[in-house]
Amino acid sequence: MPITTSSLTQRFMPLLFVLLWSTGFIGAKYGLPYAEPLTFLATRYALVIALMTMLALAMRAPWPASPREAMHIGITGLLVHAVYLGGVFMSIHRGLPAGVSALVVGMQPLLTAAGAGLLLGERVSTRQWTGLALGFVGVALVVGSKTSVDGMAPEQLMHMLEPAFAALFGITAGTLYQKRFCPRFDLRTGSVVQFLPSLLLTALVASRTETLHIDWSGDFIFALAWLVLVLSLGAISLLNLLIRSGSAVNVASLFYLTPPTTALIAWAMFGETLHGIALAGMAIAVSGVWLARKG
């Protein structure tokens, strides 16, 4: 049977998503020296809303058919953008390495698998549970290497980890909520509906907790442009397509590939160290993803 363009797209879409999603942690680390985390995100959201609104109007894309549908899409936006991205940016701003931030959020598939069985009625096979457990072990090994090998104090690490755990909850709940209540919507107008409440909440919190100052350096402008165009428009659209076409467990298992990818990029760009334990953990995590997706 010949391989069609459509089948090739379906095959490489998850890999492209993992690569693009992983660069989000790098973009955050690259731009955060020049703006506080929520100020950075509010600026990003405003630009995404402006671009996607113009695109949706130019292409006459359909808007949500009812206020109820718009509400569900907006709630997924709050969870996936405001809570998840806010937590990631705050953890990196507090000093957590980009690779470790990705690793904490990489525990999402286990939580999603449990929730998918309870809330969505999806059957999670023994092979998938085995793969998800292997992925968790791999992530734990890499995170553990930061305290045992790098010598980071547990109290210091926990202070940095708190926002990352909030991000973990956000992306898990957002994936399940979207799969349950609004798996299909127009990606152009849906992005506007998702980012609008995220902008309002993030800007409100930023106005009360941050100085709102931005150093418009070349590095910050590059990081902002990358996060707006590649992440918010590219990777988020791919995530919505993957949630639409696959089970919640299969989509969530992709997040186990993000930590090793992010760690490798962070090592190349920022010199974040990779030890033997971390490399072994990455290999185990990748094996777990393969098992979970084949299940």
Short mmCIF file of C-alpha atoms in Angstrom, two decimals, residues 33-227:
data_model
loop_
_atom_site.label_atom_id
_atom_site.label_comp_id
_atom_site.label_asym_id
_atom_site.label_seq_id
_atom_site.Cartn_x
_atom_site.Cartn_y
_atom_site.Cartn_z
CA PRO A 33 15.91 38.05 31.71
CA TYR A 34 14.19 41.00 30.00
CA ALA A 35 10.63 40.76 31.40
CA GLU A 36 8.84 39.26 34.38
CA PRO A 37 6.98 36.01 33.57
CA LEU A 38 3.35 37.14 33.55
CA THR A 39 4.18 40.43 31.82
CA PHE A 40 6.01 38.39 29.17
CA LEU A 41 3.01 36.09 28.73
CA ALA A 42 0.42 38.88 28.63
CA THR A 43 2.39 40.56 25.83
CA ARG A 44 2.57 37.25 23.99
CA TYR A 45 -1.16 36.61 24.35
CA ALA A 46 -2.07 40.10 23.10
CA LEU A 47 0.00 39.62 19.95
CA VAL A 48 -1.47 36.16 19.30
CA ILE A 49 -5.03 37.49 19.67
CA ALA A 50 -4.32 40.35 17.25
CA LEU A 51 -2.76 38.07 14.63
CA MET A 52 -5.37 35.31 14.87
CA THR A 53 -8.28 37.78 14.83
CA MET A 54 -6.99 39.33 11.60
CA LEU A 55 -6.46 35.88 10.10
CA ALA A 56 -9.91 34.65 11.14
CA LEU A 57 -11.64 37.73 9.75
CA ALA A 58 -9.66 37.64 6.49
CA MET A 59 -10.52 33.96 5.96
CA ARG A 60 -14.10 34.34 7.25
CA ALA A 61 -13.56 31.53 9.71
CA PRO A 62 -16.61 30.38 11.69
CA TRP A 63 -16.90 31.50 15.32
CA PRO A 64 -18.32 29.26 18.08
CA ALA A 65 -21.96 28.46 17.41
CA SER A 66 -23.17 29.23 20.95
CA PRO A 67 -22.07 30.96 24.16
CA ARG A 68 -21.82 27.52 25.78
CA GLU A 69 -19.35 26.31 23.16
CA ALA A 70 -17.33 29.51 23.53
CA MET A 71 -17.29 29.03 27.30
CA HIS A 72 -15.87 25.50 27.01
CA ILE A 73 -13.19 26.66 24.57
CA GLY A 74 -12.32 29.56 26.87
CA ILE A 75 -11.96 27.27 29.87
CA THR A 76 -9.52 25.06 27.97
CA GLY A 77 -7.57 28.20 27.13
CA LEU A 78 -7.36 29.22 30.77
CA LEU A 79 -6.05 25.79 31.74
CA VAL A 80 -3.66 25.22 28.83
CA HIS A 81 -2.37 28.79 28.52
CA ALA A 82 -2.90 30.81 31.70
CA VAL A 83 -2.28 28.03 34.23
CA TYR A 84 0.16 25.84 32.29
CA LEU A 85 2.29 28.51 30.64
CA GLY A 86 2.08 30.77 33.68
CA GLY A 87 3.43 27.98 35.88
CA VAL A 88 6.24 27.09 33.47
CA PHE A 89 7.37 30.70 33.04
CA MET A 90 7.28 31.36 36.79
CA SER A 91 9.29 28.23 37.60
CA ILE A 92 11.98 29.14 35.06
CA HIS A 93 11.96 32.75 36.34
CA ARG A 94 12.64 31.39 39.84
CA GLY A 95 15.71 29.61 38.52
CA LEU A 96 14.49 26.12 37.64
CA PRO A 97 16.45 24.83 34.62
CA ALA A 98 14.40 24.64 31.43
CA GLY A 99 15.05 20.91 31.16
CA VAL A 100 13.75 20.23 34.67
CA SER A 101 10.64 22.35 34.06
CA ALA A 102 9.88 20.17 31.05
CA LEU A 103 10.51 17.04 33.10
CA VAL A 104 8.04 17.98 35.83
CA VAL A 105 5.31 18.71 33.30
CA GLY A 106 6.33 15.45 31.62
CA MET A 107 4.48 13.59 34.39
CA GLN A 108 1.23 14.66 32.73
CA PRO A 109 0.60 11.38 30.84
CA LEU A 110 0.14 9.38 34.05
CA LEU A 111 -2.44 11.84 35.35
CA THR A 112 -4.14 12.05 31.96
CA ALA A 113 -4.33 8.27 31.65
CA ALA A 114 -6.02 7.97 35.02
CA GLY A 115 -8.41 10.80 34.19
CA ALA A 116 -9.19 9.46 30.71
CA GLY A 117 -10.41 6.20 32.19
CA LEU A 118 -12.54 7.89 34.84
CA LEU A 119 -13.87 10.92 32.95
CA LEU A 120 -13.79 10.01 29.25
CA GLY A 121 -14.44 6.28 29.37
CA GLU A 122 -11.30 5.54 27.37
CA ARG A 123 -9.88 2.06 27.84
CA VAL A 124 -6.24 2.16 28.92
CA SER A 125 -4.58 -1.15 28.06
CA THR A 126 -2.00 -2.96 30.19
CA ARG A 127 0.62 -2.17 27.57
CA GLN A 128 -0.23 1.52 27.74
CA TRP A 129 -0.05 1.52 31.54
CA THR A 130 3.35 -0.18 31.32
CA GLY A 131 4.57 2.42 28.85
CA LEU A 132 3.24 5.28 30.95
CA ALA A 133 4.89 3.88 34.07
CA LEU A 134 8.20 3.53 32.24
CA GLY A 135 7.88 7.13 31.12
CA PHE A 136 7.33 8.22 34.72
CA VAL A 137 10.42 6.30 35.88
CA GLY A 138 12.48 7.91 33.14
CA VAL A 139 11.29 11.40 34.07
CA ALA A 140 11.95 10.72 37.78
CA LEU A 141 15.52 9.64 37.03
CA VAL A 142 16.28 12.84 35.18
CA VAL A 143 14.70 15.05 37.85
CA GLY A 144 16.46 13.10 40.60
CA SER A 145 19.83 13.66 38.96
CA LYS A 146 19.45 17.39 39.55
CA THR A 147 19.54 16.93 43.33
CA SER A 148 21.87 13.93 43.61
CA VAL A 149 24.42 14.98 40.99
CA ASP A 150 24.07 18.76 40.69
CA GLY A 151 23.72 19.24 44.46
CA MET A 152 20.64 21.49 44.42
CA ALA A 153 19.16 21.86 47.93
CA PRO A 154 15.72 20.22 48.30
CA GLU A 155 14.16 23.42 49.77
CA GLN A 156 15.47 25.51 46.89
CA LEU A 157 14.25 22.97 44.38
CA MET A 158 10.76 22.86 45.92
CA HIS A 159 10.44 26.66 45.73
CA MET A 160 11.23 26.47 42.04
CA LEU A 161 8.99 23.43 41.49
CA GLU A 162 5.74 24.83 42.95
CA PRO A 163 4.69 26.76 39.81
CA ALA A 164 5.74 23.79 37.67
CA PHE A 165 3.33 21.54 39.58
CA ALA A 166 0.57 24.09 38.95
CA ALA A 167 1.50 23.92 35.25
CA LEU A 168 1.27 20.13 35.40
CA PHE A 169 -2.27 20.37 36.72
CA GLY A 170 -3.21 22.94 34.05
CA ILE A 171 -2.06 20.97 31.02
CA THR A 172 -3.56 17.72 32.37
CA ALA A 173 -6.94 19.24 33.17
CA GLY A 174 -6.93 21.23 29.92
CA THR A 175 -6.30 18.15 27.77
CA LEU A 176 -9.07 16.17 29.46
CA TYR A 177 -11.52 19.07 29.44
CA GLN A 178 -11.00 19.79 25.76
CA LYS A 179 -11.33 16.14 24.78
CA ARG A 180 -14.56 15.89 26.80
CA PHE A 181 -16.35 19.16 26.05
CA CYS A 182 -14.92 20.74 22.88
CA PRO A 183 -12.70 18.36 20.87
CA ARG A 184 -13.56 20.07 17.56
CA PHE A 185 -13.52 23.78 16.83
CA ASP A 186 -12.09 26.09 14.21
CA LEU A 187 -8.42 26.58 15.05
CA ARG A 188 -8.37 30.22 13.93
CA THR A 189 -11.31 31.58 15.87
CA GLY A 190 -10.84 29.00 18.64
CA SER A 191 -7.36 30.35 19.34
CA VAL A 192 -8.80 33.83 19.84
CA VAL A 193 -11.44 32.48 22.24
CA GLN A 194 -8.79 30.47 24.11
CA PHE A 195 -6.27 33.28 24.48
CA LEU A 196 -8.67 36.12 25.35
CA PRO A 197 -9.59 34.97 28.90
CA SER A 198 -5.95 33.93 29.41
CA LEU A 199 -4.85 37.48 28.57
CA LEU A 200 -7.40 39.03 30.93
CA LEU A 201 -6.44 36.80 33.87
CA THR A 202 -2.69 36.98 33.27
CA ALA A 203 -2.68 40.76 32.81
CA LEU A 204 -4.76 41.21 35.98
CA VAL A 205 -2.39 39.12 38.10
CA ALA A 206 0.68 40.74 36.50
CA SER A 207 -0.64 44.23 37.28
CA ARG A 208 -0.88 43.32 40.95
CA THR A 209 2.33 41.30 41.37
CA GLU A 210 4.85 42.62 38.82
CA THR A 211 6.36 45.92 37.67
CA LEU A 212 5.17 45.44 34.04
CA HIS A 213 8.59 46.63 32.82
CA ILE A 214 9.99 45.14 29.58
CA ASP A 215 13.52 45.60 28.24
CA TRP A 216 12.88 45.54 24.47
CA SER A 217 16.27 44.06 23.59
CA GLY A 218 16.95 42.13 20.41
CA ASP A 219 17.03 38.87 22.37
CA PHE A 220 13.64 39.57 23.95
CA ILE A 221 12.05 40.51 20.62
CA PHE A 222 13.41 37.30 19.05
CA ALA A 223 12.12 35.17 21.95
CA LEU A 224 8.72 36.87 21.85
CA ALA A 225 8.40 36.46 18.08
CA TRP A 226 9.38 32.79 18.32
CA LEU A 227 6.87 32.07 21.08
#
